[in-house]
XYZ file of N, CA, C and O in Angstrom:
792
model
N 0.854 -1.173 0.000
C 0.000 0.000 0.000
C 0.902 1.238 0.000
O 1.830 1.337 0.807
N 0.632 2.157 -0.895
C 1.345 3.432 -0.936
C 0.416 4.504 -0.377
O -0.711 4.667 -0.842
N 0.888 5.241 0.633
C 0.148 6.359 1.205
C 0.989 7.609 0.957
O 2.111 7.713 1.466
N 0.458 8.543 0.176
C 1.229 9.705 -0.240
C 0.475 10.994 0.073
O -0.740 11.077 -0.115
N 1.204 11.988 0.537
C 0.600 13.282 0.811
C 1.643 14.252 1.322
O 2.795 13.880 1.564
N 1.254 15.514 1.502
C 2.216 16.540 1.921
C 2.610 16.422 3.379
O 1.978 15.710 4.171
N 3.640 17.156 3.728
C 4.091 17.245 5.105
C 2.960 17.757 5.995
O 2.216 18.655 5.613
N 2.828 17.165 7.173
C 1.852 17.546 8.200
C 0.413 17.174 7.857
O -0.524 17.648 8.502
N 0.226 16.302 6.865
C -1.132 15.880 6.501
C -1.673 14.796 7.425
O -2.856 14.465 7.358
N -0.830 14.221 8.251
C -1.286 13.161 9.154
C -1.101 11.766 8.586
O -1.776 10.821 9.023
N -0.182 11.608 7.640
C 0.032 10.304 7.004
C 0.515 9.250 7.994
O 0.032 8.124 7.985
N 1.481 9.609 8.820
C 2.039 8.626 9.756
C 0.983 8.166 10.747
O 0.855 6.965 11.022
N 0.201 9.102 11.254
C -0.899 8.744 12.166
C -1.884 7.819 11.462
O -2.322 6.806 12.030
N -2.223 8.141 10.219
C -3.139 7.305 9.444
C -2.549 5.917 9.218
O -3.237 4.899 9.383
N -1.284 5.858 8.826
C -0.658 4.561 8.548
C -0.622 3.674 9.785
O -0.894 2.466 9.705
N -0.304 4.245 10.925
C -0.277 3.456 12.166
C -1.680 3.002 12.558
O -1.865 1.880 13.049
N -2.670 3.859 12.310
C -4.054 3.475 12.609
C -4.525 2.372 11.668
O -5.231 1.445 12.080
N -4.143 2.453 10.397
C -4.466 1.392 9.441
C -3.808 0.081 9.868
O -4.433 -0.976 9.843
N -2.558 0.165 10.263
C -1.824 -1.023 10.697
C -2.538 -1.691 11.875
O -2.623 -2.919 11.954
N -3.064 -0.868 12.784
C -3.731 -1.396 13.976
C -5.085 -2.023 13.655
O -5.524 -2.948 14.348
N -5.751 -1.544 12.614
C -7.112 -1.989 12.308
C -7.199 -3.140 11.314
O -8.196 -3.867 11.283
N -6.203 -3.305 10.482
C -6.286 -4.357 9.477
C -5.861 -5.699 10.080
O -4.944 -5.743 10.903
N -6.524 -6.782 9.674
C -6.143 -8.088 10.230
C -4.814 -8.607 9.658
O -4.196 -9.474 10.260
N -4.382 -8.076 8.513
C -3.115 -8.507 7.939
C -1.948 -7.893 8.731
O -2.057 -6.782 9.246
N -0.839 -8.617 8.807
C 0.318 -8.121 9.584
C 1.148 -7.117 8.780
O 2.282 -7.399 8.361
N 0.595 -5.934 8.546
C 1.300 -4.911 7.770
C 2.479 -4.334 8.551
O 2.391 -4.075 9.756
N 3.574 -4.103 7.844
C 4.664 -3.276 8.338
C 4.408 -1.854 7.860
O 3.784 -1.656 6.811
N 4.897 -0.858 8.587
C 4.843 0.524 8.128
C 6.272 0.999 7.920
O 7.092 0.956 8.846
N 6.570 1.415 6.703
C 7.871 2.006 6.370
C 7.616 3.430 5.926
O 6.803 3.663 5.028
N 8.258 4.388 6.558
C 7.981 5.780 6.276
C 9.163 6.533 5.700
O 10.327 6.216 5.985
N 8.853 7.540 4.913
C 9.863 8.446 4.360
C 10.793 8.938 5.473
O 12.018 8.890 5.336
N 10.202 9.387 6.570
C 11.020 9.917 7.663
C 11.893 8.842 8.302
O 12.995 9.141 8.784
N 11.415 7.599 8.322
C 12.232 6.514 8.879
C 13.558 6.406 8.140
O 14.618 6.215 8.753
N 13.495 6.522 6.835
C 14.711 6.450 6.027
C 15.580 7.693 6.240
O 16.793 7.579 6.410
N 14.952 8.874 6.233
C 15.714 10.112 6.413
C 16.475 10.091 7.730
O 17.649 10.478 7.799
N 15.824 9.608 8.785
C 16.457 9.631 10.098
C 17.473 8.508 10.286
O 18.083 8.404 11.356
N 17.693 7.693 9.254
C 18.830 6.773 9.274
C 20.139 7.539 9.097
O 21.206 7.072 9.501
N 20.052 8.707 8.445
C 21.241 9.515 8.189
C 21.685 10.221 9.464
O 20.887 10.484 10.371
N 22.958 10.554 9.522
C 23.468 11.355 10.641
C 22.772 12.718 10.639
O 22.577 13.307 9.568
N 22.381 13.236 11.802
C 21.652 14.505 11.859
C 22.357 15.671 11.182
O 21.693 16.612 10.738
N 23.671 15.627 11.067
C 24.366 16.751 10.429
C 23.940 16.950 8.972
O 24.072 18.043 8.435
N 23.388 15.899 8.338
C 22.981 16.018 6.933
C 21.604 16.662 6.767
O 21.269 17.095 5.675
N 20.814 16.704 7.844
C 19.506 17.360 7.734
C 19.316 18.393 8.842
O 18.210 18.837 9.108
N 20.400 18.808 9.475
C 20.343 19.717 10.617
C 19.480 20.945 10.307
O 19.691 21.652 9.325
N 18.486 21.162 11.142
C 17.593 22.298 10.962
C 16.349 21.971 10.176
O 15.345 22.665 10.297
N 16.370 20.922 9.371
C 15.179 20.545 8.611
C 14.136 19.895 9.508
O 12.996 19.714 9.099
N 14.527 19.551 10.730
C 13.600 18.975 11.701
C 13.291 19.976 12.813
O 12.974 19.616 13.935
N 13.378 21.259 12.483
C 13.026 22.336 13.402
C 12.116 23.316 12.662
O 11.796 23.113 11.491
N 11.729 24.387 13.330
C 10.864 25.377 12.700
C 11.523 26.155 11.573
O 10.849 26.722 10.723
N 12.849 26.179 11.547
C 13.554 26.843 10.442
C 14.950 26.254 10.334
O 15.509 25.745 11.307
N 15.505 26.321 9.159
C 16.865 25.818 8.967
C 17.799 27.024 8.936
O 17.904 27.723 7.929
N 18.462 27.266 10.044
C 19.319 28.439 10.155
C 20.767 28.129 9.785
O 21.532 29.037 9.484
N 21.145 26.877 9.835
C 22.538 26.513 9.567
C 22.649 25.750 8.258
O 21.856 24.857 7.971
N 23.626 26.116 7.464
C 23.946 25.388 6.236
C 25.450 25.234 6.166
O 26.179 26.162 6.488
N 25.888 24.078 5.751
C 27.321 23.834 5.630
C 27.540 22.727 4.599
O 26.613 22.355 3.879
N 28.737 22.192 4.557
C 29.051 21.168 3.545
C 28.227 19.899 3.761
O 27.954 19.165 2.809
N 27.808 19.634 5.005
C 27.012 18.435 5.270
C 25.567 18.619 4.797
O 25.009 17.727 4.171
N 24.953 19.753 5.108
C 23.576 19.962 4.634
C 23.540 20.072 3.111
O 22.554 19.682 2.491
N 24.621 20.554 2.504
C 24.677 20.603 1.035
C 24.677 19.197 0.445
O 24.137 18.969 -0.644
N 25.262 18.259 1.155
C 25.250 16.863 0.717
C 23.940 16.169 1.073
O 23.548 15.213 0.396
N 23.286 16.642 2.126
C 22.045 16.035 2.600
C 20.828 16.745 2.059
O 20.381 16.486 0.943
N 20.276 17.645 2.859
C 19.076 18.373 2.427
C 19.137 19.802 2.947
O 19.536 20.045 4.084
N 18.744 20.722 2.085
C 18.613 22.128 2.460
C 17.238 22.601 2.029
O 16.746 22.241 0.959
N 16.619 23.423 2.879
C 15.301 23.969 2.588
C 15.458 25.292 1.843
O 16.080 26.220 2.353
N 14.909 25.349 0.647
C 15.051 26.503 -0.225
C 13.707 27.213 -0.334
O 12.687 26.577 -0.652
N 13.701 28.512 -0.073
C 12.466 29.289 -0.193
C 12.131 29.476 -1.664
O 12.968 29.932 -2.452
N 10.912 29.106 -2.041
C 10.486 29.200 -3.446
C 9.438 30.282 -3.667
O 9.083 30.559 -4.814
N 8.967 30.888 -2.588
C 7.929 31.915 -2.710
C 8.577 33.277 -2.965
O 9.690 33.543 -2.505
N 7.885 34.155 -3.695
C 8.424 35.499 -3.938
C 8.386 36.336 -2.665
O 7.621 36.038 -1.740
N 9.205 37.400 -2.599
C 9.202 38.266 -1.410
C 7.802 38.806 -1.128
O 7.082 39.201 -2.039
N 7.430 38.791 0.139
C 6.134 39.307 0.552
C 5.010 38.302 0.509
O 3.944 38.532 1.082
N 5.212 37.197 -0.170
C 4.194 36.144 -0.250
C 4.340 35.209 0.950
O 5.387 35.172 1.590
N 3.281 34.444 1.263
C 3.433 33.437 2.315
C 4.596 32.500 1.985
O 4.804 32.138 0.823
N 5.341 32.139 2.997
C 6.567 31.370 2.785
C 6.265 29.948 2.328
O 5.477 29.235 2.946
N 6.906 29.566 1.228
C 6.874 28.186 0.734
C 8.312 27.735 0.564
O 9.128 28.465 -0.009
N 8.617 26.575 1.092
C 9.970 26.046 0.937
C 9.910 24.653 0.330
O 8.911 23.942 0.460
N 10.989 24.303 -0.336
C 11.088 22.987 -0.956
C 12.440 22.393 -0.611
O 13.420 23.127 -0.441
N 12.500 21.087 -0.502
C 13.735 20.411 -0.129
C 14.647 20.263 -1.338
O 14.244 19.731 -2.367
N 15.868 20.735 -1.181
C 16.902 20.523 -2.197
C 17.803 19.404 -1.687
O 18.499 19.553 -0.682
N 17.770 18.277 -2.376
C 18.508 17.101 -1.924
C 19.889 17.057 -2.568
O 20.027 17.147 -3.789
N 20.899 16.894 -1.726
C 22.257 16.702 -2.209
C 22.516 15.234 -2.505
O 21.625 14.384 -2.326
N 23.724 14.894 -2.941
C 23.996 13.515 -3.381
C 23.837 12.454 -2.303
O 23.412 11.338 -2.597
N 24.149 12.772 -1.049
C 23.998 11.774 0.017
C 22.526 11.428 0.197
O 22.149 10.253 0.291
N 21.666 12.456 0.220
C 20.248 12.194 0.405
C 19.602 11.660 -0.858
O 18.669 10.861 -0.778
N 20.058 12.082 -2.014
C 19.461 11.542 -3.248
C 19.725 10.043 -3.328
O 18.860 9.264 -3.715
N 20.917 9.623 -2.920
C 21.238 8.191 -2.890
C 20.313 7.467 -1.918
O 19.808 6.380 -2.209
N 20.111 8.073 -0.750
C 19.216 7.492 0.258
C 17.788 7.417 -0.268
O 17.120 6.377 -0.159
N 17.315 8.495 -0.871
C 15.947 8.543 -1.403
C 15.760 7.507 -2.502
O 14.724 6.843 -2.570
N 16.761 7.352 -3.365
C 16.671 6.365 -4.444
C 16.640 4.935 -3.911
O 16.254 4.013 -4.632
N 17.041 4.749 -2.663
C 17.052 3.413 -2.049
C 15.762 3.073 -1.316
O 15.534 1.907 -0.981
N 14.919 4.080 -1.060
C 13.724 3.852 -0.245
C 12.780 2.827 -0.864
O 12.441 1.819 -0.245
N 12.317 3.113 -2.067
C 11.342 2.221 -2.707
C 11.914 0.824 -2.956
O 11.220 -0.170 -2.703
N 13.167 0.680 -3.422
C 13.712 -0.674 -3.544
C 13.792 -1.416 -2.209
O 13.607 -2.632 -2.169
N 14.050 -0.690 -1.122
C 14.077 -1.342 0.198
C 12.685 -1.837 0.581
O 12.528 -2.944 1.111
N 11.662 -1.021 0.288
C 10.288 -1.449 0.542
C 9.956 -2.657 -0.322
O 9.334 -3.620 0.150
N 10.389 -2.649 -1.571
C 10.148 -3.791 -2.464
C 10.808 -5.051 -1.906
O 10.236 -6.148 -1.985
N 11.990 -4.917 -1.346
C 12.659 -6.086 -0.763
C 11.832 -6.665 0.384
O 11.738 -7.890 0.528
N 11.216 -5.812 1.181
C 10.338 -6.294 2.250
C 9.144 -7.054 1.676
O 8.769 -8.119 2.177
N 8.561 -6.498 0.622
C 7.406 -7.147 -0.020
C 7.819 -8.484 -0.634
O 7.119 -9.495 -0.487
N 8.952 -8.494 -1.319
C 9.417 -9.728 -1.962
C 9.737 -10.830 -0.956
O 9.761 -12.009 -1.305
N 9.970 -10.434 0.288
C 10.217 -11.427 1.341
C 8.929 -11.889 2.008
O 8.968 -12.617 3.004
N 7.775 -11.450 1.475
C 6.496 -11.928 1.965
C 5.774 -10.998 2.926
O 4.750 -11.377 3.500
N 6.297 -9.788 3.108
C 5.680 -8.845 4.033
C 4.661 -7.956 3.322
O 4.898 -7.509 2.205
N 3.537 -7.699 3.981
C 2.613 -6.662 3.529
C 3.130 -5.344 4.105
O 3.473 -5.271 5.282
N 3.225 -4.317 3.262
C 3.852 -3.062 3.687
C 2.953 -1.877 3.357
O 2.386 -1.793 2.263
N 2.848 -0.971 4.314
C 2.268 0.347 4.078
C 3.446 1.304 3.978
O 4.218 1.456 4.930
N 3.603 1.923 2.810
C 4.718 2.838 2.571
C 4.204 4.268 2.725
O 3.436 4.759 1.906
N 4.616 4.912 3.791
C 4.238 6.282 4.143
C 5.205 7.222 3.419
O 6.330 7.426 3.865
N 4.758 7.796 2.289
C 5.684 8.479 1.394
C 5.301 9.937 1.180
O 4.168 10.355 1.437
N 6.266 10.707 0.689
C 6.057 12.097 0.271
C 6.746 12.245 -1.080
O 7.966 12.396 -1.141
N 5.983 12.168 -2.153
C 6.569 12.229 -3.495
C 6.906 13.678 -3.838
O 6.046 14.462 -4.206
N 8.193 14.012 -3.715
C 8.658 15.387 -3.915
C 8.855 15.765 -5.375
O 8.723 16.932 -5.736
N 9.254 14.796 -6.191
C 9.670 15.150 -7.553
C 9.561 13.937 -8.474
O 9.362 12.806 -8.020
N 9.682 14.152 -9.789
C 9.549 13.036 -10.737
C 10.557 11.916 -10.508
O 10.230 10.746 -10.680
N 11.778 12.262 -10.104
C 12.791 11.222 -9.879
C 12.363 10.287 -8.750
O 12.550 9.064 -8.832
N 11.768 10.848 -7.710
C 11.305 10.033 -6.593
C 10.155 9.127 -7.036
O 10.090 7.948 -6.657
N 9.251 9.677 -7.832
C 8.144 8.862 -8.342
C 8.661 7.762 -9.267
O 8.209 6.619 -9.190
N 9.613 8.079 -10.134
C 10.167 7.066 -11.039
C 10.822 5.931 -10.259
O 10.709 4.756 -10.638
N 11.512 6.268 -9.182
C 12.123 5.237 -8.338
C 11.043 4.325 -7.759
O 11.186 3.094 -7.754
N 9.959 4.922 -7.284
C 8.842 4.134 -6.753
C 8.226 3.266 -7.843
O 7.971 2.080 -7.637
N 7.984 3.850 -9.004
C 7.326 3.124 -10.097
C 8.158 1.913 -10.522
O 7.627 0.826 -10.727
N 9.466 2.095 -10.639
C 10.346 0.973 -11.015
C 10.328 -0.109 -9.937
O 10.248 -1.299 -10.242
N 10.407 0.314 -8.681
C 10.445 -0.661 -7.581
C 9.135 -1.425 -7.462
O 9.127 -2.602 -7.095
N 8.023 -0.775 -7.778
C 6.706 -1.405 -7.641
C 6.275 -2.164 -8.879
O 5.181 -2.744 -8.903
N 7.114 -2.199 -9.897
C 6.766 -2.873 -11.157
C 6.340 -4.321 -10.898
O 7.014 -5.063 -10.188
N 5.192 -4.686 -11.452
C 4.684 -6.046 -11.311
C 3.855 -6.275 -10.061
O 3.260 -7.345 -9.911
N 3.795 -5.307 -9.171
C 2.996 -5.438 -7.953
C 1.620 -4.800 -8.154
O 1.481 -3.833 -8.897
N 0.629 -5.326 -7.468
C -0.704 -4.725 -7.463
C -0.776 -3.849 -6.223
O -1.074 -4.319 -5.126
N -0.459 -2.570 -6.392
C -0.334 -1.656 -5.254
C -1.624 -0.865 -5.065
O -2.137 -0.249 -6.005
N -2.137 -0.888 -3.854
C -3.285 -0.068 -3.484
C -2.748 1.294 -3.065
O -1.867 1.390 -2.202
N -3.275 2.363 -3.680
C -2.717 3.695 -3.453
C -3.717 4.592 -2.725
O -4.905 4.612 -3.042
N -3.191 5.336 -1.751
C -4.001 6.234 -0.928
C -3.406 7.644 -1.020
O -2.231 7.844 -0.708
N -4.226 8.594 -1.444
C -3.820 9.993 -1.432
C -4.352 10.662 -0.180
O -5.535 10.527 0.148
N -3.479 11.353 0.530
C -3.880 12.058 1.748
C -3.840 13.554 1.461
O -2.782 14.104 1.152
N -4.999 14.191 1.531
C -5.099 15.622 1.299
C -5.502 16.322 2.592
O -5.970 15.683 3.540
N -5.342 17.638 2.589
C -5.710 18.444 3.744
C -5.651 19.901 3.317
O -4.730 20.285 2.578
N -6.608 20.736 3.724
C -6.554 22.149 3.361
C -5.255 22.799 3.856
O -4.749 22.456 4.937
N -4.733 23.727 3.072
C -3.452 24.350 3.386
C -3.453 25.038 4.747
O -2.469 24.942 5.490
N -4.535 25.697 5.103
C -4.548 26.398 6.391
C -4.430 25.417 7.556
O -3.769 25.706 8.565
N -5.017 24.239 7.403
C -4.906 23.215 8.446
C -3.488 22.652 8.478
O -2.896 22.474 9.553
N -2.921 22.393 7.304
C -1.535 21.910 7.228
C -0.589 22.875 7.919
O 0.290 22.469 8.693
N -0.755 24.165 7.626
C 0.161 25.161 8.188
C -0.022 25.302 9.699
O 0.958 25.488 10.429
N -1.245 25.175 10.185
C -1.476 25.216 11.632
C -0.804 24.014 12.306
O -0.173 24.156 13.373
N -0.915 22.849 11.695
C -0.263 21.653 12.241
C 1.250 21.806 12.215
O 1.950 21.406 13.157
N 1.754 22.358 11.125
C 3.192 22.556 10.958
C 3.741 23.453 12.074
O 4.778 23.149 12.668
N 3.030 24.541 12.364
C 3.453 25.452 13.443
C 3.392 24.748 14.795
O 4.294 24.900 15.631
N 2.348 23.965 15.003
C 2.155 23.309 16.301
C 3.194 22.225 16.556
O 3.658 22.069 17.697
N 3.588 21.492 15.527
C 4.486 20.364 15.759
C 5.926 20.804 15.984
O 6.661 20.179 16.738
N 6.370 21.875 15.315
C 7.690 22.432 15.575
C 8.870 21.648 15.038
O 10.017 22.044 15.229
N 8.624 20.512 14.364
C 9.735 19.707 13.844
C 9.795 19.716 12.322
O 10.328 18.794 11.705
N 9.248 20.758 11.720
C 9.314 20.949 10.271
C 9.627 22.415 9.998
O 9.136 23.305 10.704
N 10.430 22.673 8.990
C 10.683 24.044 8.581
C 9.360 24.654 8.127
O 8.634 24.057 7.323
N 9.024 25.821 8.658
C 7.772 26.470 8.287
C 7.789 26.810 6.797
O 8.754 27.370 6.291
N 6.725 26.434 6.111
C 6.651 26.615 4.667
C 6.745 25.308 3.898
O 6.506 25.261 2.696
N 7.098 24.202 4.606
C 7.204 22.896 3.950
C 5.860 22.454 3.383
O 5.778 21.967 2.264
N 4.802 22.603 4.172
C 3.480 22.174 3.709
C 3.071 22.948 2.463
O 2.614 22.367 1.479
N 3.256 24.260 2.495
C 2.900 25.085 1.333
C 3.743 24.702 0.111
O 3.253 24.702 -1.017
N 4.998 24.377 0.330
C 5.870 24.013 -0.780
C 5.540 22.669 -1.408
O 5.896 22.409 -2.563
N 4.853 21.811 -0.648
C 4.561 20.457 -1.133
C 3.116 20.237 -1.568
O 2.841 19.343 -2.368
N 2.193 21.024 -1.033
C 0.762 20.718 -1.182
C 0.322 20.603 -2.638
O -0.529 19.761 -2.970
N 0.893 21.396 -3.528
C 0.491 21.339 -4.934
C 1.374 20.419 -5.769
O 1.169 20.293 -6.973
N 2.355 19.794 -5.132
C 3.322 18.966 -5.872
C 3.068 17.474 -5.695
O 3.054 16.714 -6.670
N 2.855 17.044 -4.461
C 2.884 15.607 -4.153
C 1.849 14.776 -4.901
O 2.082 13.594 -5.161
N 0.731 15.377 -5.263
C -0.336 14.605 -5.902
C -0.321 14.696 -7.429
O -1.274 14.269 -8.075
N 0.754 15.223 -7.999
C 0.807 15.382 -9.463
C 1.374 14.161 -10.173
O 1.391 14.133 -11.401
N 1.803 13.139 -9.434
C 2.534 12.045 -10.058
C 1.710 10.793 -10.306
O 2.001 10.050 -11.236
N 0.725 10.508 -9.455
C 0.020 9.243 -9.621
C -1.453 9.392 -9.266
O -1.855 10.340 -8.586
N -2.237 8.434 -9.743
C -3.657 8.351 -9.401
C -3.799 7.493 -8.147
O -2.901 6.732 -7.785
N -4.966 7.591 -7.507
C -5.193 6.871 -6.257
C -6.429 5.987 -6.338
O -7.387 6.296 -7.034
N -6.378 4.917 -5.569
C -7.566 4.075 -5.389
C -8.564 4.756 -4.467
O -9.774 4.580 -4.611
N -8.061 5.526 -3.508
C -8.926 6.277 -2.599
C -8.152 7.503 -2.124
O -6.928 7.465 -1.979
N -8.887 8.588 -1.908
C -8.308 9.808 -1.355
C -9.072 10.173 -0.095
O -10.302 10.121 -0.074
N -8.338 10.525 0.947
C -8.968 10.945 2.196
C -8.484 12.341 2.553
O -7.337 12.698 2.303
N -9.386 13.124 3.130
C -9.086 14.493 3.542
C -8.994 14.513 5.060
O -10.011 14.442 5.757
N -7.773 14.618 5.578
C -7.573 14.569 7.027
C -7.966 15.874 7.717
O -7.977 15.933 8.946
N -8.280 16.898 6.918
C -8.801 18.126 7.506
C -10.299 18.052 7.734
O -10.842 18.712 8.622
N -10.964 17.228 6.920
C -12.431 17.109 7.010
C -12.863 15.911 7.837
O -13.991 15.877 8.344
N -12.008 14.901 7.959
C -12.366 13.676 8.678
C -11.315 13.366 9.725
O -10.127 13.645 9.516
N -11.749 12.761 10.832
C -10.759 12.342 11.816
C -10.100 11.044 11.343
O -10.506 10.434 10.349
N -9.079 10.641 12.073
C -8.303 9.467 11.662
C -9.161 8.223 11.549
O -9.030 7.452 10.588
N -10.053 8.008 12.492
C -10.897 6.808 12.470
C -11.756 6.749 11.212
O -11.885 5.688 10.587
N -12.324 7.891 10.817
C -13.151 7.927 9.609
C -12.311 7.682 8.369
O -12.749 7.003 7.433
N -11.098 8.215 8.353
C -10.194 7.972 7.218
C -9.842 6.490 7.108
O -9.817 5.926 6.010
N -9.575 5.862 8.246
C -9.254 4.430 8.261
C -10.411 3.625 7.688
O -10.204 2.730 6.849
N -11.625 3.927 8.121
C -12.805 3.217 7.611
C -12.901 3.376 6.101
O -13.127 2.398 5.372
N -12.710 4.588 5.610
C -12.823 4.831 4.173
C -11.762 4.065 3.391
O -12.039 3.469 2.355
N -10.540 4.066 3.898
C -9.461 3.346 3.213
C -9.729 1.850 3.213
O -9.613 1.182 2.175
N -10.091 1.298 4.356
C -10.309 -0.152 4.442
C -11.522 -0.589 3.620
O -11.499 -1.672 3.022
N -12.551 0.245 3.561
C -13.702 -0.087 2.707
C -13.308 -0.082 1.239
O -13.713 -0.964 0.470
N -12.506 0.895 0.831
C -12.053 0.944 -0.565
C -11.134 -0.226 -0.887
O -11.204 -0.808 -1.974
N -10.295 -0.598 0.054
C -9.404 -1.742 -0.138
C -10.201 -3.029 -0.273
O -9.940 -3.854 -1.163
N -11.199 -3.206 0.578
C -12.040 -4.404 0.514
C -12.816 -4.446 -0.792
O -12.941 -5.499 -1.416
N -13.353 -3.303 -1.228
C -14.105 -3.260 -2.480
C -13.212 -3.610 -3.659
O -13.621 -4.337 -4.567
N -11.993 -3.105 -3.659
C -11.093 -3.410 -4.771
C -10.673 -4.870 -4.755
O -10.448 -5.485 -5.790
N -10.554 -5.432 -3.558
C -10.119 -6.827 -3.424
C -11.282 -7.800 -3.602
O -11.081 -9.018 -3.615
N -12.509 -7.265 -3.662
C -13.679 -8.133 -3.786
C -14.058 -8.803 -2.499
O -14.717 -9.849 -2.475
N -13.607 -8.219 -1.362
C -13.908 -8.795 -0.052
C -15.080 -8.036 0.537
O -15.078 -6.802 0.580
N -16.111 -8.751 0.980
C -17.277 -8.066 1.562
C -17.293 -8.201 3.070
O -16.565 -8.963 3.648
């Protein structure tokens, strides 16, 4: 199962709730799980309200770049250096290895760019993947982003119009309009309908 959506949309909460409710022994593998395998010096500041420090390590890892014009609400996008691009290119193949070993996996992802989607598409080749799009109004995303404090402010705005441009979904849930339990019900009902399970 691929679960994709912008930063602060509640994907991880949804994935863990799905894992708890489904009778199958799903593993949850998340984008952040892979990122946090790296030494913190490569993403220093990207897990805070702002990235104030940049050096040779963040240039190799990830740097948050402001993409909004002056005076506009702040939107930032992740610029991945070679260390992180290598890590990102390994995510989907690692998930595929789990699946090929007989595991059911929920992949909690954030599709930032075409290269990331292509990596996923190649890794998922030949699999029947159930896809979930997680949406949320921008004002709710930004309020969550401010409250959580572990994301550079502007990440949600920088991603909200990008993440859903790469693939179609079997079901889409709006975490701003529905609570987690309602989203879980909707996803599991769509999964059962697609699988022909009543």
